[in-house]
Coordinates of C-alpha atoms in Angstrom, one line a residue:
M1 CA -128.2 44.2 58.0
S2 CA -127.9 41.1 55.9
D3 CA -125.9 38.0 56.8
V4 CA -123.5 38.9 54.1
E5 CA -123.0 42.3 55.5
R6 CA -122.5 40.9 59.0
T7 CA -119.8 38.5 57.9
V8 CA -116.2 39.6 58.7
R9 CA -113.5 38.0 56.7
R10 CA -110.4 37.4 58.8
P11 CA -107.1 37.4 57.1
R12 CA -105.5 34.1 56.5
K13 CA -102.4 33.3 58.5
R14 CA -99.2 33.4 56.4
N15 CA -97.5 30.0 56.0
S16 CA -94.5 30.0 58.3
R17 CA -92.3 28.2 55.6
T18 CA -93.1 31.0 53.1
G19 CA -92.0 33.6 55.6
R20 CA -88.7 31.9 56.2
L21 CA -88.0 31.7 52.5
L22 CA -88.7 35.4 52.0
L23 CA -86.4 36.2 54.9
V24 CA -83.6 34.1 53.5
A25 CA -84.0 35.7 50.0
G26 CA -83.8 39.1 51.6
L27 CA -80.6 38.3 53.4
C28 CA -79.1 36.9 50.2
V29 CA -79.9 40.1 48.3
L30 CA -78.2 42.1 51.1
A31 CA -75.2 39.8 51.0
V32 CA -74.8 40.3 47.2
L33 CA -75.1 44.0 47.5
G34 CA -72.4 44.0 50.2
V35 CA -70.0 42.0 47.9
L36 CA -70.6 44.4 45.0
A37 CA -69.9 47.3 47.3
V38 CA -66.6 45.8 48.4
L39 CA -65.6 45.2 44.7
L40 CA -66.8 48.4 43.1
V41 CA -66.2 51.1 45.7
P42 CA -62.3 50.9 45.5
R43 CA -62.5 51.0 41.7
L44 CA -64.8 54.0 41.8
L45 CA -62.6 55.8 44.3
S46 CA -59.5 55.0 42.1
G47 CA -61.2 56.6 39.0
G48 CA -62.2 53.5 37.0
P49 CA -61.7 49.8 36.5
E50 CA -58.4 48.1 37.3
R51 CA -56.2 47.6 34.3
A52 CA -54.0 44.6 33.6
E53 CA -50.3 45.4 33.1
T54 CA -48.4 44.2 30.0
L55 CA -44.8 43.8 28.8
T56 CA -44.1 44.6 25.2
V57 CA -41.0 43.0 23.6
P58 CA -40.1 44.9 20.4
E59 CA -38.5 43.1 17.4
G60 CA -34.7 43.1 17.7
M61 CA -34.5 43.3 21.5
R62 CA -31.7 41.3 23.1
A63 CA -32.3 38.8 25.9
K64 CA -30.4 41.0 28.5
Q65 CA -32.7 43.9 27.6
I66 CA -35.8 41.7 27.9
Y67 CA -34.7 40.5 31.3
A68 CA -34.3 44.0 32.6
A69 CA -37.7 45.0 31.2
A70 CA -39.3 42.0 32.8
D71 CA -37.8 42.8 36.2
K72 CA -39.4 46.2 36.1
A73 CA -42.8 44.9 34.8
L74 CA -42.9 42.2 37.5
H75 CA -41.6 44.6 40.2
V76 CA -38.8 42.2 41.2
A77 CA -35.2 42.8 42.0
E78 CA -32.8 43.5 39.2
G79 CA -31.3 40.3 37.9
T80 CA -34.2 38.1 39.0
T81 CA -35.4 37.3 35.4
A82 CA -31.9 36.7 34.2
K83 CA -31.4 34.2 37.0
A84 CA -34.7 32.5 36.1
A85 CA -33.6 32.1 32.5
G86 CA -30.5 30.2 33.7
T87 CA -32.5 27.9 36.0
S88 CA -35.8 27.4 34.3
R89 CA -36.5 24.4 32.1
L90 CA -37.4 26.3 28.9
K91 CA -38.4 24.4 25.7
L92 CA -35.3 25.2 23.7
P93 CA -33.4 23.4 21.0
A94 CA -30.4 21.4 22.1
E95 CA -28.1 23.8 20.1
A96 CA -29.2 26.7 22.3
K97 CA -27.6 25.0 25.4
G98 CA -30.1 26.6 27.7
N99 CA -29.7 30.1 26.3
P100 CA -33.1 31.6 25.2
E101 CA -31.6 34.3 23.0
G102 CA -33.7 34.4 19.8
Y103 CA -36.6 32.5 21.4
L104 CA -38.1 35.3 23.5
F105 CA -40.6 36.2 20.8
P106 CA -41.4 39.9 20.3
A107 CA -45.0 40.5 21.3
T108 CA -47.1 42.1 24.1
Y109 CA -47.5 39.8 27.1
P110 CA -50.0 40.1 30.0
I111 CA -48.7 40.6 33.5
R112 CA -51.0 39.2 36.1
S113 CA -50.7 39.0 39.9
D114 CA -49.5 35.3 39.6
T115 CA -47.0 35.9 36.8
T116 CA -43.4 35.0 37.7
P117 CA -40.2 35.5 35.8
A118 CA -40.1 31.8 34.9
S119 CA -43.7 31.6 33.7
L120 CA -43.2 34.8 31.6
L121 CA -40.1 33.4 30.0
S122 CA -41.9 30.1 29.3
Y123 CA -44.8 32.0 27.7
M124 CA -42.4 33.9 25.4
V125 CA -40.5 30.7 24.4
D126 CA -43.8 28.8 23.8
T127 CA -45.0 31.8 21.6
A128 CA -41.8 31.5 19.6
H129 CA -42.3 27.8 19.0
D130 CA -45.9 28.4 17.9
R131 CA -44.7 31.1 15.4
L132 CA -41.9 29.0 14.1
A133 CA -44.2 26.0 13.6
A134 CA -46.7 28.2 11.8
D135 CA -43.9 29.2 9.3
G136 CA -42.5 25.7 9.0
I137 CA -39.2 26.7 10.6
A138 CA -37.5 24.0 12.6
S139 CA -33.8 24.9 12.3
Y140 CA -31.8 26.7 15.0
R141 CA -29.6 28.0 12.2
T142 CA -32.5 29.8 10.6
V143 CA -33.3 31.6 13.9
V144 CA -29.6 32.7 14.1
I145 CA -29.7 34.0 10.6
A146 CA -33.1 35.7 11.2
S147 CA -31.6 37.5 14.2
I148 CA -28.8 39.0 12.1
V149 CA -31.3 39.9 9.4
Q150 CA -33.4 41.7 12.0
A151 CA -30.4 43.8 13.1
E152 CA -29.0 44.5 9.7
A153 CA -32.0 45.2 7.4
D154 CA -33.1 48.8 7.0
R155 CA -36.7 47.8 6.3
P156 CA -38.8 44.6 5.9
D157 CA -38.6 44.8 2.1
D158 CA -34.8 44.3 2.4
M159 CA -34.8 41.4 4.8
G160 CA -35.0 38.7 2.1
K161 CA -32.0 40.0 0.3
V162 CA -30.0 40.4 3.5
A163 CA -30.8 36.7 4.2
R164 CA -29.7 35.7 0.7
V165 CA -26.4 37.6 1.2
I166 CA -25.8 35.6 4.4
D167 CA -26.5 32.3 2.7
N168 CA -24.3 33.2 -0.3
R169 CA -21.4 34.2 1.8
L170 CA -21.7 31.0 3.9
A171 CA -21.9 28.9 0.8
K172 CA -18.6 30.5 -0.5
K173 CA -17.0 30.2 2.9
M174 CA -16.6 33.9 3.1
P175 CA -16.7 35.6 6.6
L176 CA -20.0 37.3 7.2
Q177 CA -18.4 40.5 8.4
M178 CA -21.6 41.7 10.0
D179 CA -21.3 44.8 12.2
S180 CA -24.4 43.7 14.2
T181 CA -22.6 40.6 15.5
I182 CA -19.7 42.8 16.8
N183 CA -22.2 45.1 18.4
Y184 CA -23.6 42.1 20.2
A185 CA -20.2 41.0 21.3
L186 CA -19.5 44.5 22.7
G187 CA -23.0 44.9 24.2
R188 CA -23.7 48.1 22.2
S189 CA -25.7 49.4 19.3
T190 CA -23.9 51.7 16.8
L191 CA -23.6 52.3 13.1
N192 CA -19.8 52.9 13.3
T193 CA -17.5 49.9 13.4
T194 CA -13.8 50.7 13.6
H195 CA -10.8 48.6 12.4
S196 CA -10.0 48.0 16.1
D197 CA -13.6 46.6 16.6
T198 CA -13.0 44.0 13.9
K199 CA -10.1 42.6 15.9
T200 CA -12.3 41.9 18.9
D201 CA -11.7 38.4 20.4
S202 CA -15.2 36.9 20.4
P203 CA -17.1 34.1 18.8
Y204 CA -19.6 36.7 17.7
N205 CA -16.9 38.6 15.7
T206 CA -17.9 37.5 12.2
Y207 CA -15.0 39.5 10.8
K208 CA -12.5 37.0 12.4
Q209 CA -14.7 33.9 12.9
Q210 CA -15.9 31.8 10.0
G211 CA -19.6 31.0 9.8
L212 CA -22.5 32.0 12.0
P213 CA -22.2 33.2 15.5
P214 CA -22.9 30.5 18.2
T215 CA -26.4 31.9 19.1
P216 CA -28.9 34.4 17.8
I217 CA -28.1 38.0 18.6
D218 CA -31.6 39.3 19.3
S219 CA -35.3 38.4 19.1
P220 CA -36.3 38.3 15.4
G221 CA -39.8 39.1 14.4
A222 CA -42.1 37.4 11.9
D223 CA -40.8 39.2 8.8
A224 CA -37.1 38.4 9.6
L225 CA -38.0 34.7 10.3
K226 CA -39.9 34.4 7.0
A227 CA -37.0 36.1 5.1
A228 CA -34.4 33.7 6.7
G229 CA -36.6 30.7 6.1
S230 CA -37.2 31.5 2.4
P231 CA -34.9 34.1 1.0
P232 CA -35.3 35.2 -2.7
A233 CA -32.9 33.9 -5.4
G234 CA -30.0 36.2 -6.1
D235 CA -26.2 36.3 -6.3
W236 CA -25.6 39.2 -3.9
L237 CA -22.6 39.1 -1.7
Y238 CA -22.5 42.6 -0.3
F239 CA -24.9 45.3 0.8
V240 CA -24.7 48.8 2.3
T241 CA -27.5 51.1 3.4
V242 CA -26.2 54.4 2.1
K243 CA -29.1 56.3 3.7
P244 CA -32.5 55.3 5.2
G245 CA -34.6 53.6 2.5
D246 CA -31.6 53.2 0.1
T247 CA -29.9 49.8 0.7
R248 CA -27.8 48.6 -2.3
F249 CA -27.1 45.0 -2.9
T250 CA -24.4 43.7 -5.3
A251 CA -22.2 40.7 -6.2
D252 CA -19.5 43.0 -7.5
Y253 CA -16.9 44.1 -5.0
E254 CA -15.8 47.2 -6.8
E255 CA -19.4 48.4 -7.0
H256 CA -19.7 47.7 -3.3
L257 CA -16.6 49.8 -2.5
R258 CA -18.2 52.7 -4.4
N259 CA -21.4 52.3 -2.4
V260 CA -19.3 52.2 0.8
R261 CA -17.6 55.4 -0.1
E262 CA -21.0 57.0 -0.6
F263 CA -22.1 55.6 2.7
N264 CA -19.0 57.1 4.4
A265 CA -19.7 60.5 2.8
Q266 CA -23.3 60.3 4.2
Q267 CA -21.9 59.5 7.6
Q268 CA -19.6 62.5 7.6
S269 CA -22.5 64.7 6.6
G270 CA -24.5 63.4 9.6
S271 CA -26.7 60.7 8.1
G272 CA -26.6 57.1 7.0
E273 CA -27.1 53.6 8.1
Q274 CA -25.2 50.2 8.3
E275 CA -23.2 48.1 5.9
G276 CA -22.7 44.4 5.6

């Protein structure tokens, strides 16, 4: 047997430092797998990934309605968000006197585990300011008009003309006589305004009170804000939506009365919309 054949190669001893590093790496892998198991197993058992909650504020929603919806979305006691609205330092114009009506911008807002009534309201108001700034609107008066336009217009294409009617009536010192403001005063939404309703003692009764109501009456959307900020030229003083999609604008009172009679006939037959 040759010397080569008689030579037995003994395995080298593994470096002790290398062994410790491999052990630590293995433990790290096990730790990561453990964390992933804790995070993923509950989701798998629940049928899928956890979804974030949201709150959608539609155009024309009033502050009281938004407060109630926020309470439910945040799972807090009824009245909690309304209380926060009265105590939070929201970024509002001085004319608002702390009332965020009209500045709770209609949009879909995320609800996270750390969302509070105050932070949600602040987010809505900040969103409104961003929207107003983008459209070049700085006037509280414009937001008030936009809120009426939002409530009165049958469709976005009519919003500019409704805004012009409001401006024209204000310029002539005519009472606005908007049913939507009476509805706000009475806390309701209806197409039928009675003679008794027009006698309601409220600063929001624009049949009795001259000028605009003291605050917005809802949360106007982008179309209503643009219409109020830049209404088209026109001499219209009256309008009535005889039926959905058929709003008639005029500067002639006799013509308006004829349109109102047609509106009333539509109401008696079970259809129709609002007048202004």
